[in-house]
PDB file of C-alpha atoms in Angstrom:
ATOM      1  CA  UNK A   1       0.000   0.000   0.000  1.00 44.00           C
ATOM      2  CA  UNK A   2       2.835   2.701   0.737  1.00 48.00           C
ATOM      3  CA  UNK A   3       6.034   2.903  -0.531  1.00 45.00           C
ATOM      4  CA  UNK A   4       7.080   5.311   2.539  1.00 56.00           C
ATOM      5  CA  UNK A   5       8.620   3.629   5.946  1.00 65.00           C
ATOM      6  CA  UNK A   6       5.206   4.866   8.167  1.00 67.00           C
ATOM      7  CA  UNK A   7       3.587   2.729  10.779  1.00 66.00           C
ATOM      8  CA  UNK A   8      -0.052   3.105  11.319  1.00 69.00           C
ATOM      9  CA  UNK A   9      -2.247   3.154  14.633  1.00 66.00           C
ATOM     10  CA  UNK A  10      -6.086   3.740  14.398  1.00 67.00           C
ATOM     11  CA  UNK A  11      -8.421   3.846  16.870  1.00 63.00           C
ATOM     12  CA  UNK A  12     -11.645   3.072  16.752  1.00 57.00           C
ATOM     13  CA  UNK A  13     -14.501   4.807  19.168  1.00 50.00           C
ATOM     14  CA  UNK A  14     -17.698   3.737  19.627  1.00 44.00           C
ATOM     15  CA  UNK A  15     -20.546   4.381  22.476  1.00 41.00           C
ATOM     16  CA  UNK A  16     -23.603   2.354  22.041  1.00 40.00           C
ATOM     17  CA  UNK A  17     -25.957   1.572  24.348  1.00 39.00           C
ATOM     18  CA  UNK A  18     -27.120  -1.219  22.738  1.00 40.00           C
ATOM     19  CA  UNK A  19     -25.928  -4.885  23.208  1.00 44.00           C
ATOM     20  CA  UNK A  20     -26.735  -5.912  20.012  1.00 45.00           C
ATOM     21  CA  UNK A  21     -25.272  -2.934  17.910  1.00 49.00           C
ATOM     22  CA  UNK A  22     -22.044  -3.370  20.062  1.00 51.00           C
ATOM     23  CA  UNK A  23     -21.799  -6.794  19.325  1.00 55.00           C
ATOM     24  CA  UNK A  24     -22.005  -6.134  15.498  1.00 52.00           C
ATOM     25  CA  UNK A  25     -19.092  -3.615  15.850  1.00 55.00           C
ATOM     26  CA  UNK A  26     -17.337  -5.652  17.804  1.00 62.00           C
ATOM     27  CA  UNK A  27     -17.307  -8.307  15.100  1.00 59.00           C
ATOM     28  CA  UNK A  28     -16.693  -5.419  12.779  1.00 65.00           C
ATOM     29  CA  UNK A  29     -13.177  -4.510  14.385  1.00 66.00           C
ATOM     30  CA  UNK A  30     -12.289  -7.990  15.092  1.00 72.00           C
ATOM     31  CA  UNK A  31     -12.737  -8.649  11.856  1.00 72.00           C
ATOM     32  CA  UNK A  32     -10.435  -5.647  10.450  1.00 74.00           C
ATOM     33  CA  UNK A  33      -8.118  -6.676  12.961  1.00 76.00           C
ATOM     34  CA  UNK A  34      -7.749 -10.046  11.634  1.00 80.00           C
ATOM     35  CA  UNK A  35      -7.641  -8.749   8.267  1.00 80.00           C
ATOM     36  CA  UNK A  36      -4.405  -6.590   8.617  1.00 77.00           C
ATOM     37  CA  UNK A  37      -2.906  -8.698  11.518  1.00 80.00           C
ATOM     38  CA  UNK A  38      -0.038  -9.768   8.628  1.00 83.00           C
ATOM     39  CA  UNK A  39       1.023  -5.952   8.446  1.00 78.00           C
ATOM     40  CA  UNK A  40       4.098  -5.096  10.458  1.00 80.00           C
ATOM     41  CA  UNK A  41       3.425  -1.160  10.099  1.00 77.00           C
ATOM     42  CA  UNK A  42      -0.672  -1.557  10.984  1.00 76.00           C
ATOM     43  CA  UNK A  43      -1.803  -1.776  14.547  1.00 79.00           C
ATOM     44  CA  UNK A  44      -5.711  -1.278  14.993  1.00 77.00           C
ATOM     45  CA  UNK A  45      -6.666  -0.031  18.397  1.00 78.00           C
ATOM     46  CA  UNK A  46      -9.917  -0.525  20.937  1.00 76.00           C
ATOM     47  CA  UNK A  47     -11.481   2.363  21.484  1.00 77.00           C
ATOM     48  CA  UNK A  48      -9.265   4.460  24.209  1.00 82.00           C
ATOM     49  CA  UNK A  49     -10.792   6.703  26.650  1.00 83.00           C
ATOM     50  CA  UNK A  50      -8.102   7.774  28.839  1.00 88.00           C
ATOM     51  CA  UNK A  51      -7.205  11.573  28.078  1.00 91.00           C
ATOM     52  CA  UNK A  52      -3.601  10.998  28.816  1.00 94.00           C
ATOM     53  CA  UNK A  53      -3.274   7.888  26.204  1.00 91.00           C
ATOM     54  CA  UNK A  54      -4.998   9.830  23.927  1.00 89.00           C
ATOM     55  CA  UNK A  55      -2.710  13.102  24.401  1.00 92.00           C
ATOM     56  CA  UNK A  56       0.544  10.691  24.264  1.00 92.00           C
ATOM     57  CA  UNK A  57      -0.854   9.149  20.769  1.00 90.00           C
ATOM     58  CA  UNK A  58      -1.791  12.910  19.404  1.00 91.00           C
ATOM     59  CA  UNK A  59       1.628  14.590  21.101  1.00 92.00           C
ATOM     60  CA  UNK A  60       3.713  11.567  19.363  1.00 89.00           C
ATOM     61  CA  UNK A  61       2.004  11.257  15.808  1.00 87.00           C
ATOM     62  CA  UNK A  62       3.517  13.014  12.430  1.00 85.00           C
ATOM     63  CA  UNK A  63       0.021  13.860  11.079  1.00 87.00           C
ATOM     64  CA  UNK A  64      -3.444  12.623  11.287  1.00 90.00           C
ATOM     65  CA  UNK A  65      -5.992  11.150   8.976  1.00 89.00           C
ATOM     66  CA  UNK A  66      -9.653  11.902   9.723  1.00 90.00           C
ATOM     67  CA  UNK A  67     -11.961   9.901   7.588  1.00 87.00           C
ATOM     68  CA  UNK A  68     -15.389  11.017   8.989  1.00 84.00           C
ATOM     69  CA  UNK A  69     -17.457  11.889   5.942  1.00 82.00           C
ATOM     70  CA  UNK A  70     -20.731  13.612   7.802  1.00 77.00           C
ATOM     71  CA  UNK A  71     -21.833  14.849  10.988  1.00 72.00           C
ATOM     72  CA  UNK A  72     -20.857  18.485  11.365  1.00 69.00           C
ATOM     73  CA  UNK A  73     -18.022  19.433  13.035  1.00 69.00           C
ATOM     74  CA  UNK A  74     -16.487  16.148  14.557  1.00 86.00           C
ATOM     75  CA  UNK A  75     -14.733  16.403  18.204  1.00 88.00           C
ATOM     76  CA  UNK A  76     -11.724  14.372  17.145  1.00 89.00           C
ATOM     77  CA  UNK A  77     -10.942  16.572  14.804  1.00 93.00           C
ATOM     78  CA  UNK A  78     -11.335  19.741  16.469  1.00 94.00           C
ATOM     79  CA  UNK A  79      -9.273  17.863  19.152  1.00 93.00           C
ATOM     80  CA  UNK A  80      -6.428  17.321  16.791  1.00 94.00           C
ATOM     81  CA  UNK A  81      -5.677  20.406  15.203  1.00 96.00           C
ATOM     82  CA  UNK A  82      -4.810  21.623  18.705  1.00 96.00           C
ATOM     83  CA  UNK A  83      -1.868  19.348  18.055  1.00 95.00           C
ATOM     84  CA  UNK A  84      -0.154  21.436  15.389  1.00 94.00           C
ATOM     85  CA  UNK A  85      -0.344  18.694  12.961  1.00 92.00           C
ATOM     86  CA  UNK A  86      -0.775  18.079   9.874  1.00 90.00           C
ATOM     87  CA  UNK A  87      -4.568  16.895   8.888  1.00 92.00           C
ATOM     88  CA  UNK A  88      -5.402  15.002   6.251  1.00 91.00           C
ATOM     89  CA  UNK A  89      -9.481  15.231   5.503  1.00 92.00           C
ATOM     90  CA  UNK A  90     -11.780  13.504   3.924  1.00 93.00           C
ATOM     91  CA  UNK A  91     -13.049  16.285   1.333  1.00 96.00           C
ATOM     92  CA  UNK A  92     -16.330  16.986   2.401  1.00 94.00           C
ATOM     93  CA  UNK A  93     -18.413  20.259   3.813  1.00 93.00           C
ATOM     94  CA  UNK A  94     -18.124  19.401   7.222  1.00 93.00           C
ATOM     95  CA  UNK A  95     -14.548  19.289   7.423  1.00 94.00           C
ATOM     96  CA  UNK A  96     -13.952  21.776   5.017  1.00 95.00           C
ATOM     97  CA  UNK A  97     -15.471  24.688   7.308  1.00 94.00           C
ATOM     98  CA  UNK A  98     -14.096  23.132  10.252  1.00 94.00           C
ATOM     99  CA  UNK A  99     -10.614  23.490   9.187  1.00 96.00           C
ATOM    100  CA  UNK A 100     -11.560  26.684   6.927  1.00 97.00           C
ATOM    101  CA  UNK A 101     -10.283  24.734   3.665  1.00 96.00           C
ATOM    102  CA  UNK A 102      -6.766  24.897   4.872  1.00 95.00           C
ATOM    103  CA  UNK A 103      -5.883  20.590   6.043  1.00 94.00           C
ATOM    104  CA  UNK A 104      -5.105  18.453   3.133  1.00 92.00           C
ATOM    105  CA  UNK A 105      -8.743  16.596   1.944  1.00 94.00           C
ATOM    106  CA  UNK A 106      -8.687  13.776  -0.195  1.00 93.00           C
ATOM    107  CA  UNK A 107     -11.475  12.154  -2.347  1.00 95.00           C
ATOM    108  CA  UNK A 108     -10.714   8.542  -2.312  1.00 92.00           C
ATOM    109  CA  UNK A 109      -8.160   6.024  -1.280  1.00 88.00           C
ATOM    110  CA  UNK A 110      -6.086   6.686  -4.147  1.00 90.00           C
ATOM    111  CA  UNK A 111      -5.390  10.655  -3.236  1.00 91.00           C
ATOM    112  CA  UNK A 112      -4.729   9.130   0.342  1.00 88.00           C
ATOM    113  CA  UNK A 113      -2.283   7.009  -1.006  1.00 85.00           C
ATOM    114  CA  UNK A 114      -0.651   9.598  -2.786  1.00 86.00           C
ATOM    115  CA  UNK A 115      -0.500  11.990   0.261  1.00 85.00           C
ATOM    116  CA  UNK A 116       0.970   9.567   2.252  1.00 82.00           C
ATOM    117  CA  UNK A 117       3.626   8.492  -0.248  1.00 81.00           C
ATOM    118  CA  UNK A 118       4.732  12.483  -0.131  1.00 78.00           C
ATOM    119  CA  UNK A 119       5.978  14.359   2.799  1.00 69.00           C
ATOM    120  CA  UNK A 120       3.232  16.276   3.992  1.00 62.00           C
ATOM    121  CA  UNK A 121       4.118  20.063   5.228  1.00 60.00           C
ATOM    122  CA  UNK A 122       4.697  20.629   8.423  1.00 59.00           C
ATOM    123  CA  UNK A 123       3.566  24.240   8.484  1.00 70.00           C
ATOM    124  CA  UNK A 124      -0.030  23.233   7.605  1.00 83.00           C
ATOM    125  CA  UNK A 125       0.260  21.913  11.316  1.00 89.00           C
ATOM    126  CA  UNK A 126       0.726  25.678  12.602  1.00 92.00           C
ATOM    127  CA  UNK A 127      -2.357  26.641  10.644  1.00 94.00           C
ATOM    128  CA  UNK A 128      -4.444  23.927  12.135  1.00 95.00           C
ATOM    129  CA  UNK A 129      -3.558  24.737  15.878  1.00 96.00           C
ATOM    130  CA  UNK A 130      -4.152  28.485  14.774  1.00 97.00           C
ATOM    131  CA  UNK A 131      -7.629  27.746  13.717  1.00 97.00           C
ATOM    132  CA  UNK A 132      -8.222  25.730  17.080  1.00 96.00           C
ATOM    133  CA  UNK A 133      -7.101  28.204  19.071  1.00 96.00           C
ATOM    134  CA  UNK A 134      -8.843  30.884  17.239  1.00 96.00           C
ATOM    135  CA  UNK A 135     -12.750  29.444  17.117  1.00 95.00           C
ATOM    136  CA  UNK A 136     -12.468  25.779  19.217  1.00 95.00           C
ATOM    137  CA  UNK A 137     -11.461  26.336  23.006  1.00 94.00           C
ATOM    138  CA  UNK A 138     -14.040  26.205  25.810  1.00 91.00           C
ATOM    139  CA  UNK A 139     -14.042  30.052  26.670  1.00 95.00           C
ATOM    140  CA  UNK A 140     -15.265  30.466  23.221  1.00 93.00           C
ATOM    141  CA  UNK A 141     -17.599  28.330  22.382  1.00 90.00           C
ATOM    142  CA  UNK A 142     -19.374  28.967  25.925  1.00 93.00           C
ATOM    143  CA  UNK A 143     -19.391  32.758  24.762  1.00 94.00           C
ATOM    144  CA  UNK A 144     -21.018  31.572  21.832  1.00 91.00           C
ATOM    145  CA  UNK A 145     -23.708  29.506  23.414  1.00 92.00           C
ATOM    146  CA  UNK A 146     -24.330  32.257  26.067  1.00 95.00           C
ATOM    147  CA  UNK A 147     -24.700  34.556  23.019  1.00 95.00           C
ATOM    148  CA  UNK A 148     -27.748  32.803  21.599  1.00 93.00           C
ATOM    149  CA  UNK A 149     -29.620  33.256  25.029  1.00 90.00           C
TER     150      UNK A 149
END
């Protein structure tokens, strides 16, 4: 799949309340597990809660790759470009106005390939945590809320 030396952790999140849905996903990710078990460089990951795993992974990473393709503007994303990484986004509206069309999108696997076979720029990282810090902290999206009182 990549002609560059890069080793892969995802993570997978998931909160259902229902048995039977968790099961399926469950299956799901075993599944995928099993699937690219053969890969040295890809490691597929529960779902991790703790904030200080999570930080570690983000803190440690080279770039991330957010693949969510609806939903409005996703947490883990919004989480990530305080980071000052690179982003790579699936090209859709969502993410788009979230990142104010300044991450890397991609359309398909293919362009993903292709991004990850090139060194992506580190200053795009810098743009992302400038973003974050200028329209996703706490102080101001509770001014905004307040606001619409």
């Amino acid at each position: 799949f990549l002609t560059k030396n890069l080793h892969f952790h995802f993570l997978s999140s998931y909160f259902i309340n229902f048995k039977i849905k968790k099961s399926i996903l469950k299956h799901k990710i075993t599944f995928k597990k099993q699937k690219y078990k053969n890969f040295d460089n890809i490691e597929l990951l529960d779902p991790i809660y703790d904030i200080d795993t999570l930080t570690e992974i983000r803190q440690n990473c080279e770039f991330y790759v957010h693949g969510h393709s609806a939903g409005g503007t996703n947490p883990s994303l919004v989480e990530m470009m305080h980071f000052s990484k690179p982003i790579l986004c699936f090209d859709c509206s969502y993410n788009r106005a979230t990142t104010e069309d300044k991450a890397i999108y991609f359309q398909d696997v293919n362009a993903l390939r292709t991004y990850l076979n090139h060194d992506v720029a580190i200053d795009y990282g810098e743009v992302m945590r400038e973003i974050a810090r200028r329209r996703y902290t706490w102080k101001i999206v509770k001014s905004q809320y307040l606001d619409l009182l």
